[in-house]
PDB file of N, CA and C in Angstrom:
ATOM      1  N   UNK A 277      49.878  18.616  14.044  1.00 51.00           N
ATOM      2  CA  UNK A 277      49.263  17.378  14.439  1.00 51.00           C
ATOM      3  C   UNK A 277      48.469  17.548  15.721  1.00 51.00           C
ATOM      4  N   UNK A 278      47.949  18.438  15.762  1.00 53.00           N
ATOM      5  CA  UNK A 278      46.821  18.793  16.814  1.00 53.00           C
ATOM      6  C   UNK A 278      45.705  18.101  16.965  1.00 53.00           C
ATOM      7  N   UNK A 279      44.992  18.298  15.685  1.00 55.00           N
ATOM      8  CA  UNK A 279      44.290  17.248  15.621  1.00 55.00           C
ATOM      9  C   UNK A 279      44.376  15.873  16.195  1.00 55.00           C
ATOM     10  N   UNK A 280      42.707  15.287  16.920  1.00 53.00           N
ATOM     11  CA  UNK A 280      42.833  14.132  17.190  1.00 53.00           C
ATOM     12  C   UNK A 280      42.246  13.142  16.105  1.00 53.00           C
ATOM     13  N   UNK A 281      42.647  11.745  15.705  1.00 53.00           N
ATOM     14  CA  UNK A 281      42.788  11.509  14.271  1.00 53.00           C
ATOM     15  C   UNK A 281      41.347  10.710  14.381  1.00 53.00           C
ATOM     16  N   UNK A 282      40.358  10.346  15.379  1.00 53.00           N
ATOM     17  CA  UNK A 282      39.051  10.295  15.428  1.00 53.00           C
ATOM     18  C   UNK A 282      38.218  11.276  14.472  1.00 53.00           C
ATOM     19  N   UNK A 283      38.641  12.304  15.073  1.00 51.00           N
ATOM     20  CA  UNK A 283      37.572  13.850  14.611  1.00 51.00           C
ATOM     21  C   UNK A 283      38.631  14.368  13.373  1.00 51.00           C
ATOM     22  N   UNK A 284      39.368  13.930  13.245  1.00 49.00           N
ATOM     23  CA  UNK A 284      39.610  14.221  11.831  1.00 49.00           C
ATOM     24  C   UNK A 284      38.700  14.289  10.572  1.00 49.00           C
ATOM     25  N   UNK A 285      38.278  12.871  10.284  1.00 51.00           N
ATOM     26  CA  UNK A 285      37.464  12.569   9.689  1.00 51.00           C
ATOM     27  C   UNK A 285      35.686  12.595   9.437  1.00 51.00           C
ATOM     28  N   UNK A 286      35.295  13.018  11.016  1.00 50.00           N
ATOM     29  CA  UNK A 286      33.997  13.147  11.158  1.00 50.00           C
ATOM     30  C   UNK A 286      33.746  14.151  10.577  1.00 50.00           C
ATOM     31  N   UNK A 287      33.857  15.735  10.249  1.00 52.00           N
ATOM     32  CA  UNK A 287      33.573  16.312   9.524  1.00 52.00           C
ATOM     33  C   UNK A 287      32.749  15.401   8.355  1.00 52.00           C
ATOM     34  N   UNK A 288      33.499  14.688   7.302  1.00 54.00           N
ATOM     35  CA  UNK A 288      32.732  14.630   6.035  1.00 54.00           C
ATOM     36  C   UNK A 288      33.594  13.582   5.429  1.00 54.00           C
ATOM     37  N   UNK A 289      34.151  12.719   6.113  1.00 58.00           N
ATOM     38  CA  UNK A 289      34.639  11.547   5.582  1.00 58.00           C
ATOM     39  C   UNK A 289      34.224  10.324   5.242  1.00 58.00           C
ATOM     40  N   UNK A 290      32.749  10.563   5.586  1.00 67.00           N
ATOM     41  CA  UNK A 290      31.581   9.139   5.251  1.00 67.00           C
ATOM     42  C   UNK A 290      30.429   9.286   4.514  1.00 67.00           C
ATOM     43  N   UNK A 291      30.771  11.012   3.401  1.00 70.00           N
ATOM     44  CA  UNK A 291      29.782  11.344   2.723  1.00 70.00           C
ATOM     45  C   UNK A 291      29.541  10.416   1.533  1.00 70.00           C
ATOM     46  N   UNK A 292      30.368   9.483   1.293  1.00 68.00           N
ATOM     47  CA  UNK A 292      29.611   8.832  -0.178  1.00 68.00           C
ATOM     48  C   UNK A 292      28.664   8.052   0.723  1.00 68.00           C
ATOM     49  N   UNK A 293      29.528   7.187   1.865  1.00 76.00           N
ATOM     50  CA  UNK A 293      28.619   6.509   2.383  1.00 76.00           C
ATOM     51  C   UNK A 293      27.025   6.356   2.769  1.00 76.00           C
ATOM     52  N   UNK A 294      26.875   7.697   3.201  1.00 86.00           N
ATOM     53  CA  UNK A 294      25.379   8.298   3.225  1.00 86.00           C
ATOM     54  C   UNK A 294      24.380   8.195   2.197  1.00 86.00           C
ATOM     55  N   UNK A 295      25.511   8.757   1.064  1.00 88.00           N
ATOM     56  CA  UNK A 295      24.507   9.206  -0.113  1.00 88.00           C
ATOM     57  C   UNK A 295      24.130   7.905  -0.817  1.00 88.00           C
ATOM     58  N   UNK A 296      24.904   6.792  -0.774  1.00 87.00           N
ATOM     59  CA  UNK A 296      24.181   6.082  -1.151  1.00 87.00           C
ATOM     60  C   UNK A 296      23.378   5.064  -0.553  1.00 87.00           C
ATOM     61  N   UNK A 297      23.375   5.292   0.601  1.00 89.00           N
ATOM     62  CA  UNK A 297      22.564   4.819   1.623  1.00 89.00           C
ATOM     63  C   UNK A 297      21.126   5.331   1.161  1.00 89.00           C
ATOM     64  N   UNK A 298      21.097   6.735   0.800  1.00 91.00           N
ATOM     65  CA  UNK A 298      19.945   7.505   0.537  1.00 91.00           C
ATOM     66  C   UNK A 298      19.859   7.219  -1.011  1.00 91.00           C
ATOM     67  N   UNK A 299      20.551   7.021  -1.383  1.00 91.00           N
ATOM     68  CA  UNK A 299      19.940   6.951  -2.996  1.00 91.00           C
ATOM     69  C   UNK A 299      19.574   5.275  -3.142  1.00 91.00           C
ATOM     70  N   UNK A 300      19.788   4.009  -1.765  1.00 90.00           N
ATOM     71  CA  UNK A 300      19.004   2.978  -1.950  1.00 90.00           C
ATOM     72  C   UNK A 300      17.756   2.912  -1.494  1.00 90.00           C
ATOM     73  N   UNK A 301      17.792   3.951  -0.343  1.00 92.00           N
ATOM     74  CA  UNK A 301      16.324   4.030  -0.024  1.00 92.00           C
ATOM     75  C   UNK A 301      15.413   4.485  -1.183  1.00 92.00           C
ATOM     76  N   UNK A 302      15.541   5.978  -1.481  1.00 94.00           N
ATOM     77  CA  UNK A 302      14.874   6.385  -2.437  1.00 94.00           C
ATOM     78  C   UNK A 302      14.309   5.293  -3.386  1.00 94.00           C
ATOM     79  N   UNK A 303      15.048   4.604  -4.098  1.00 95.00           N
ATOM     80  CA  UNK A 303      15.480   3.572  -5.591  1.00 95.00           C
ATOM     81  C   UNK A 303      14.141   2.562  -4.461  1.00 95.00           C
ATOM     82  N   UNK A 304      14.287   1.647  -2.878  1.00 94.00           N
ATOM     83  CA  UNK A 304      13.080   1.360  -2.458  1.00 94.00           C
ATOM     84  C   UNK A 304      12.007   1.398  -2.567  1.00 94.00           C
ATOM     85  N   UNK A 305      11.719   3.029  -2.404  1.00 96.00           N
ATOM     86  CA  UNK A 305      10.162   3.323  -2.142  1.00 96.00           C
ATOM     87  C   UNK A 305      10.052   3.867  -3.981  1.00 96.00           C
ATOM     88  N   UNK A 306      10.649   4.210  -4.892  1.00 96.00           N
ATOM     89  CA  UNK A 306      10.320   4.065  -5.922  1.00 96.00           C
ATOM     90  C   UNK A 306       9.925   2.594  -6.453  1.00 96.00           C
ATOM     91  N   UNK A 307      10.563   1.730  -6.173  1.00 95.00           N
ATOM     92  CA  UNK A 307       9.812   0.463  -6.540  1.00 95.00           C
ATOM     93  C   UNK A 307       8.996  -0.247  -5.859  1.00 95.00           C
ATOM     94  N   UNK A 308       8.579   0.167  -4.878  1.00 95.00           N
ATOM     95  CA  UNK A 308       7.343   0.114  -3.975  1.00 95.00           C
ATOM     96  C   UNK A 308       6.098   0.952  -4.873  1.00 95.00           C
ATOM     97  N   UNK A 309       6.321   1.621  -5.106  1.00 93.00           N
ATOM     98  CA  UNK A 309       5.247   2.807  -5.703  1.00 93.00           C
ATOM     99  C   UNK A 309       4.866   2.196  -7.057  1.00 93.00           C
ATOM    100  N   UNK A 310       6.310   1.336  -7.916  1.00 92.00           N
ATOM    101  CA  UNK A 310       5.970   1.074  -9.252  1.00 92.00           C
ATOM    102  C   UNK A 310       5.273  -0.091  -9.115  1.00 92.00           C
ATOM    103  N   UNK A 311       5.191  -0.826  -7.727  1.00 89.00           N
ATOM    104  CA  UNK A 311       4.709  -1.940  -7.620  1.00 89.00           C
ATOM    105  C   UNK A 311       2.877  -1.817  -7.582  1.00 89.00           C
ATOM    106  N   UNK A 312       3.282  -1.173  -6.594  1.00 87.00           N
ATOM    107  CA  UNK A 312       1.742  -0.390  -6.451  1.00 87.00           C
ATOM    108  C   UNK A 312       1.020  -0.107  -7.358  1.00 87.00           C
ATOM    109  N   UNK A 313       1.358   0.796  -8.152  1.00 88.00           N
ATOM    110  CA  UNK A 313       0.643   0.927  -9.724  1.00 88.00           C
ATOM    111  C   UNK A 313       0.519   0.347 -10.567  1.00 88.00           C
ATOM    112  N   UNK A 314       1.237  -0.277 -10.560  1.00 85.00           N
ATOM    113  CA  UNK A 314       1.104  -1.469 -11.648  1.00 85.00           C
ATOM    114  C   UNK A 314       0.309  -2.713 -11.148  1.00 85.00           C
ATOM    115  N   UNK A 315      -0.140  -3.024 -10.638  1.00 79.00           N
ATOM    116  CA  UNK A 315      -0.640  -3.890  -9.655  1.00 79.00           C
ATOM    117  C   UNK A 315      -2.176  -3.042  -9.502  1.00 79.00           C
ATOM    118  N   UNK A 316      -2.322  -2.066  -9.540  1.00 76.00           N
ATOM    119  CA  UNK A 316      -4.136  -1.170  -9.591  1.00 76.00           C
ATOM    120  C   UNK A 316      -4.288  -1.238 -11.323  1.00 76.00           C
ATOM    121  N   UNK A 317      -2.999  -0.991 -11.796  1.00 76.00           N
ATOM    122  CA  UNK A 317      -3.289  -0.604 -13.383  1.00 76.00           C
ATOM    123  C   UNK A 317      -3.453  -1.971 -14.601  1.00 76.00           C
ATOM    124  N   UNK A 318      -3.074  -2.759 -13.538  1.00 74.00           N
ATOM    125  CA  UNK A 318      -3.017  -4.097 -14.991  1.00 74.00           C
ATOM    126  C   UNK A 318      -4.076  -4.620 -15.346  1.00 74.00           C
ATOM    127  N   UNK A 319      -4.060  -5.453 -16.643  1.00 70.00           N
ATOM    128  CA  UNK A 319      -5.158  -5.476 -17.331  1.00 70.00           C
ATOM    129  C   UNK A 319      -6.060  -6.623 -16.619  1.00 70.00           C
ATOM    130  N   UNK A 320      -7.488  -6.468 -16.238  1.00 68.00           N
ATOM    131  CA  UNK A 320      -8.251  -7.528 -15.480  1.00 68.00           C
ATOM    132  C   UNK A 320      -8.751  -8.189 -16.136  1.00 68.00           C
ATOM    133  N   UNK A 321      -9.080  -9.181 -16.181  1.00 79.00           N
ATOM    134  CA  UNK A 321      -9.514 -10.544 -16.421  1.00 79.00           C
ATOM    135  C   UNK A 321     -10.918 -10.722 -15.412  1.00 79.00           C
ATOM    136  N   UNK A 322     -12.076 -11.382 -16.543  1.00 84.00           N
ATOM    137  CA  UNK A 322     -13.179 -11.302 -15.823  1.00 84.00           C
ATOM    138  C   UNK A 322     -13.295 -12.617 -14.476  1.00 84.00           C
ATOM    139  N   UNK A 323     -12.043 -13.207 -14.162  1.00 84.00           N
ATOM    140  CA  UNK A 323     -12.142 -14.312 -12.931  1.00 84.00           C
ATOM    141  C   UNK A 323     -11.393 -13.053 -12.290  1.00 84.00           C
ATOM    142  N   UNK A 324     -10.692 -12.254 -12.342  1.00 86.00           N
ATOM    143  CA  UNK A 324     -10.172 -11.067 -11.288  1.00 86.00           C
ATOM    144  C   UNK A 324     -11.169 -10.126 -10.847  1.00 86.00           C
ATOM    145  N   UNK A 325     -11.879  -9.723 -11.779  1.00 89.00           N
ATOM    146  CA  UNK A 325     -13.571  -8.979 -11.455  1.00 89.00           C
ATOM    147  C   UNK A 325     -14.435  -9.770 -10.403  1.00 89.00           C
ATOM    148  N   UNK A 326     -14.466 -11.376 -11.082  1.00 91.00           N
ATOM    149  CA  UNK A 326     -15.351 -12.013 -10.263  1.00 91.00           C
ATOM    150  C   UNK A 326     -14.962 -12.501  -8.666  1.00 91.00           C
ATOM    151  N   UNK A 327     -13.561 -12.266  -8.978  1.00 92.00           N
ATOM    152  CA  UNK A 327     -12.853 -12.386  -7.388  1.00 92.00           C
ATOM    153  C   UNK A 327     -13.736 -11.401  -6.244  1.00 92.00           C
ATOM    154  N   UNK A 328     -13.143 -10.250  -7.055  1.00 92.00           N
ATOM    155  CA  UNK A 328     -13.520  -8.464  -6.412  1.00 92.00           C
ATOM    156  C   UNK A 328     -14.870  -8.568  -5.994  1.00 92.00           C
ATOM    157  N   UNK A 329     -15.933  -9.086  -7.012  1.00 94.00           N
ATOM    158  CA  UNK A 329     -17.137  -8.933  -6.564  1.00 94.00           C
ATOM    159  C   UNK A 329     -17.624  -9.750  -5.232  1.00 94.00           C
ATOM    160  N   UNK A 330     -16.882 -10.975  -5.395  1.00 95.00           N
ATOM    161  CA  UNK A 330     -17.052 -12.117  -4.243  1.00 95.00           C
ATOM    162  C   UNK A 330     -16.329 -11.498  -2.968  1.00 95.00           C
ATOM    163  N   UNK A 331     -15.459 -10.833  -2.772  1.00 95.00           N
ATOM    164  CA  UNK A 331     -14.645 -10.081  -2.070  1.00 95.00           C
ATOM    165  C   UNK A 331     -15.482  -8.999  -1.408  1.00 95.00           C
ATOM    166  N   UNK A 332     -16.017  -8.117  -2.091  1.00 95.00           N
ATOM    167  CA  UNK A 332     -16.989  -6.793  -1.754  1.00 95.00           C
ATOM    168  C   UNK A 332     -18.502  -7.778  -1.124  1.00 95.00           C
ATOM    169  N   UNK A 333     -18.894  -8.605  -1.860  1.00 96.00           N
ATOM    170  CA  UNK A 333     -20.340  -9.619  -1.138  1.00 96.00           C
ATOM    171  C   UNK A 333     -20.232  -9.978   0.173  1.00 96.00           C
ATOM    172  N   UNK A 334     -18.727 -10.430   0.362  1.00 95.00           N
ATOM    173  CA  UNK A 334     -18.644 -11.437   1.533  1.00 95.00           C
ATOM    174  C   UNK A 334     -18.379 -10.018   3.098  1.00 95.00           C
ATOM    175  N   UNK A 335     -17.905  -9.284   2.157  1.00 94.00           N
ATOM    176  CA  UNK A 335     -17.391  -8.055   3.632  1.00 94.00           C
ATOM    177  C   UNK A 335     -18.796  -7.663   3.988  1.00 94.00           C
ATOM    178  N   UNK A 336     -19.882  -7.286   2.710  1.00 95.00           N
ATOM    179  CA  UNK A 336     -20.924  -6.669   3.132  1.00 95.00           C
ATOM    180  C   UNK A 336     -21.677  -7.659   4.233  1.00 95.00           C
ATOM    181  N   UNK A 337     -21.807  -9.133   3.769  1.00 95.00           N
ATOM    182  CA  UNK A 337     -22.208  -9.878   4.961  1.00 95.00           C
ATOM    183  C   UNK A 337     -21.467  -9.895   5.894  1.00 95.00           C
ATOM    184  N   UNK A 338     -19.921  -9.853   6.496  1.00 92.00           N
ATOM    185  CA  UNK A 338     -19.658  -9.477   7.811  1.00 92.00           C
ATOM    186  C   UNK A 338     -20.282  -8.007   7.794  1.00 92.00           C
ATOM    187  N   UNK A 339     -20.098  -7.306   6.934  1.00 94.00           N
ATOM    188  CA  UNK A 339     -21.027  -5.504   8.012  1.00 94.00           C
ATOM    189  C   UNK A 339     -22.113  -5.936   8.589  1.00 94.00           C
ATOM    190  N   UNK A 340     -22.824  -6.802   8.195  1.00 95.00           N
ATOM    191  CA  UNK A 340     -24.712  -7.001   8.143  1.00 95.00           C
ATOM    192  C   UNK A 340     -24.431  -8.248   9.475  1.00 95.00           C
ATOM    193  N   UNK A 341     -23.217  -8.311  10.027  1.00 94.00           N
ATOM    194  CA  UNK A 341     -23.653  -9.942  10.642  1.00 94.00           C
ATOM    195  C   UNK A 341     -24.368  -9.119  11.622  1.00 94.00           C
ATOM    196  N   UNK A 342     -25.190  -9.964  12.026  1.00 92.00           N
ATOM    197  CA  UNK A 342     -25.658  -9.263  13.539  1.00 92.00           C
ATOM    198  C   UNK A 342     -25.675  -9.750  15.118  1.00 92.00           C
ATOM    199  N   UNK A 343     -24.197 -10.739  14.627  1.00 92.00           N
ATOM    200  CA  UNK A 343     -23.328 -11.638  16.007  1.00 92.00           C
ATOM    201  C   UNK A 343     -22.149 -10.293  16.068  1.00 92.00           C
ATOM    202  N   UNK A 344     -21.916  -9.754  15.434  1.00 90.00           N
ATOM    203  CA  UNK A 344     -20.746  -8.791  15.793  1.00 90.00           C
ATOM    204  C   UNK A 344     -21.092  -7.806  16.156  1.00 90.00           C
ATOM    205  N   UNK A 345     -20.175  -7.092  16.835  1.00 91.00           N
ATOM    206  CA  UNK A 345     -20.197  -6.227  17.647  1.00 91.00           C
ATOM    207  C   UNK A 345     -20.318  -4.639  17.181  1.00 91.00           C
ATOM    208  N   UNK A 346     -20.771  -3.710  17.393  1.00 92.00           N
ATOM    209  CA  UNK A 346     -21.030  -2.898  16.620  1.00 92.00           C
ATOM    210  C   UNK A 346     -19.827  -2.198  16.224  1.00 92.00           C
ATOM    211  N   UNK A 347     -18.848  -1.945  16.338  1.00 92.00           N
ATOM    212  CA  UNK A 347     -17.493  -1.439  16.264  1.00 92.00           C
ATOM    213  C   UNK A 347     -16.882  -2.146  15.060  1.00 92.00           C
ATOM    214  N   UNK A 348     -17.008  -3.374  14.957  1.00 92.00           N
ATOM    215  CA  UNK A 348     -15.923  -4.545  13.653  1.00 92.00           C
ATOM    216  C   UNK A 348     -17.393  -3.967  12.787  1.00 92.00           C
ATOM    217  N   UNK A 349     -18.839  -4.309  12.985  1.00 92.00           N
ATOM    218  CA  UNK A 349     -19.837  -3.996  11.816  1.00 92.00           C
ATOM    219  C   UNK A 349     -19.750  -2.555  11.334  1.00 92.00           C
ATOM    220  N   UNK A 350     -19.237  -1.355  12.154  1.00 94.00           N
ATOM    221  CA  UNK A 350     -18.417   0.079  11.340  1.00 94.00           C
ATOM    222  C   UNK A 350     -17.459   0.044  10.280  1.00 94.00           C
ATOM    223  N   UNK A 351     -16.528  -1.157  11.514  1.00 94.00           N
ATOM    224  CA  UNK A 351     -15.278  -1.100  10.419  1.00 94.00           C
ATOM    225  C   UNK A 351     -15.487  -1.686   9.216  1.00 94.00           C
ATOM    226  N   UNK A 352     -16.241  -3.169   9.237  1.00 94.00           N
ATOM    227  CA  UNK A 352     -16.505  -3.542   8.187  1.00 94.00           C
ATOM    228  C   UNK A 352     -17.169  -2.993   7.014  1.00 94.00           C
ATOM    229  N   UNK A 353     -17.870  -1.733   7.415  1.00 95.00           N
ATOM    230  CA  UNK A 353     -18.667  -1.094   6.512  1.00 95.00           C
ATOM    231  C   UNK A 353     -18.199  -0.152   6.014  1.00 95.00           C
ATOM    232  N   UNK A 354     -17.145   0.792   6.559  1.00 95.00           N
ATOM    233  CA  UNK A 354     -16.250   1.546   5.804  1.00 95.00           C
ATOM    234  C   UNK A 354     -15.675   0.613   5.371  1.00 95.00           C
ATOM    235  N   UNK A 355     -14.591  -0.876   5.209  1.00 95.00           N
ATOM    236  CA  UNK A 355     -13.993  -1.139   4.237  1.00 95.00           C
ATOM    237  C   UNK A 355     -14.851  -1.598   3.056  1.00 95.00           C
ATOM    238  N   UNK A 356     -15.932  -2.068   3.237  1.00 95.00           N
ATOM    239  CA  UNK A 356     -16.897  -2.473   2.464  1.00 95.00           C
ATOM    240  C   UNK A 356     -16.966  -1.072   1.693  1.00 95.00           C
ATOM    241  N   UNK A 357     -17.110  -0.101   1.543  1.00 95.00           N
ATOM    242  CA  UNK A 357     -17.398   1.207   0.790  1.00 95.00           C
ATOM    243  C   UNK A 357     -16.210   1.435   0.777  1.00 95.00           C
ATOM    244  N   UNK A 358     -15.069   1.205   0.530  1.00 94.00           N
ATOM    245  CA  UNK A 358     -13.732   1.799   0.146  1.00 94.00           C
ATOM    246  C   UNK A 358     -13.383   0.613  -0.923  1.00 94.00           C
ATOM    247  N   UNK A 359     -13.742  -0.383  -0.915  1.00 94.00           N
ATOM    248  CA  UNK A 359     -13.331  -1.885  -1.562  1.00 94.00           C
ATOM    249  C   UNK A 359     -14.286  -1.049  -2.782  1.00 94.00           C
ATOM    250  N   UNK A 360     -15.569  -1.332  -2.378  1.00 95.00           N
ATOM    251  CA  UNK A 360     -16.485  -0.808  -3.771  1.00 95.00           C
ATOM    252  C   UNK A 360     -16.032   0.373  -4.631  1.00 95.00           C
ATOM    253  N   UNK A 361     -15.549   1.538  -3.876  1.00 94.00           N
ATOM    254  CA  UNK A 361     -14.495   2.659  -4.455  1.00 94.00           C
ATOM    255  C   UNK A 361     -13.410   2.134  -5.680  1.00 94.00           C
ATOM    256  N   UNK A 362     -12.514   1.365  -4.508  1.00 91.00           N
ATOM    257  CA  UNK A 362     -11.396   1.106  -5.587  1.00 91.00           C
ATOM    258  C   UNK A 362     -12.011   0.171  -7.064  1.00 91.00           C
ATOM    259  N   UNK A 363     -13.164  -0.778  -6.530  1.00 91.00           N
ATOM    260  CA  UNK A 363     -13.605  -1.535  -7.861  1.00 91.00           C
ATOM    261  C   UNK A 363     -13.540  -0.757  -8.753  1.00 91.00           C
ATOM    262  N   UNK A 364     -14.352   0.551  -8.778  1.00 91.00           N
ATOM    263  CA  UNK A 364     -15.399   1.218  -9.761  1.00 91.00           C
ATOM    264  C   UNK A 364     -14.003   2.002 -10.563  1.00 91.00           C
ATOM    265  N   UNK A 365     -12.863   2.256  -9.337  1.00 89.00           N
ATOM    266  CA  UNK A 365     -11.599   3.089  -9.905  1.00 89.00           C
ATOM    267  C   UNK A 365     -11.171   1.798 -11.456  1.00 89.00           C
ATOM    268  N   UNK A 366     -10.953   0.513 -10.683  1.00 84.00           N
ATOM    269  CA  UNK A 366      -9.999  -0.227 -11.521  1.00 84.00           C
ATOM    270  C   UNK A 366     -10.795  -0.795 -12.575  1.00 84.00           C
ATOM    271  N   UNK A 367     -12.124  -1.135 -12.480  1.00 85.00           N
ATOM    272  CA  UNK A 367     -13.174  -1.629 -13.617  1.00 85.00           C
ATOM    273  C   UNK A 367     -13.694  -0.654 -14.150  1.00 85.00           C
ATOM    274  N   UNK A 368     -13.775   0.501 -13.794  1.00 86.00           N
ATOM    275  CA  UNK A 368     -14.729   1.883 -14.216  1.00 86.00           C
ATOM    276  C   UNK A 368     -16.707   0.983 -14.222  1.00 86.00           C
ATOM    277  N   UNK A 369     -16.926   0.232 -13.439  1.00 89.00           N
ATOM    278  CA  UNK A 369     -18.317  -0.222 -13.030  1.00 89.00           C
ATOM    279  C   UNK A 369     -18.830  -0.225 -11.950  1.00 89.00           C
ATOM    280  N   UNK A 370     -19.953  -0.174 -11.798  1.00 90.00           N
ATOM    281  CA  UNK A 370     -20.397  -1.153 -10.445  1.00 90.00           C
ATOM    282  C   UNK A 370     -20.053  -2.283 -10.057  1.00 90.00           C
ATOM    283  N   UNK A 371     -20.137  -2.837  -8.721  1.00 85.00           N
ATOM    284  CA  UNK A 371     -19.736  -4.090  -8.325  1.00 85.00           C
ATOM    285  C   UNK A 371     -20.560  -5.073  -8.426  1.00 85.00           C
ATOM    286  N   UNK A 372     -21.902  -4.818  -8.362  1.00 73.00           N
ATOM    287  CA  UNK A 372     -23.107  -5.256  -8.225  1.00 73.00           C
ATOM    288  C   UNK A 372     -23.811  -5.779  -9.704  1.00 73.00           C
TER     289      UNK A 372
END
């Protein structure tokens, strides 16, 4: 009885505990991911297109405002060309 009955147990006495700590995370970001895809992959509807397009119009007029500052009219213009990206991914078209 040498042992002190603290450190007895620390070795490996809270291993289920862990693991399924880690196997809820995991099971998380797997349904994060299925959310994700499924959500780029589902079937569109031409008022979901016409959203996107109204969506990609309206950013290009914040890039183009010419009250903003040149820094938000960058940013706006890379998201404006990343928005048009993903369209062409999820419609296989132009936006335009």
């Amino acid at each position: 009885m040498s042992e002190h009955p603290h450190t007895a147990n620390a070795s490996g006495g809270n291993k289920g505990g862990c693991l399924w700590l880690m196997l809820a995370g995991v099971a998380f970001i797997v349904l994060v991911f299925a959310i994700i895809i499924y959500s780029i992959t589902r079937p569109s509807t031409d008022s979901v297109k016409a959203n996107e397009r109204a969506a990609i119009e309206a950013c290009w007029k914040r890039a183009n405002d010419e009250t903003a500052t040149p820094t938000s009219r960058s940013f706006a213009k890379d998201s404006c060309v990343e928005r048009e990206k993903q369209y062409r991914i999820k419609f296989g078209d132009e936006p335009k």
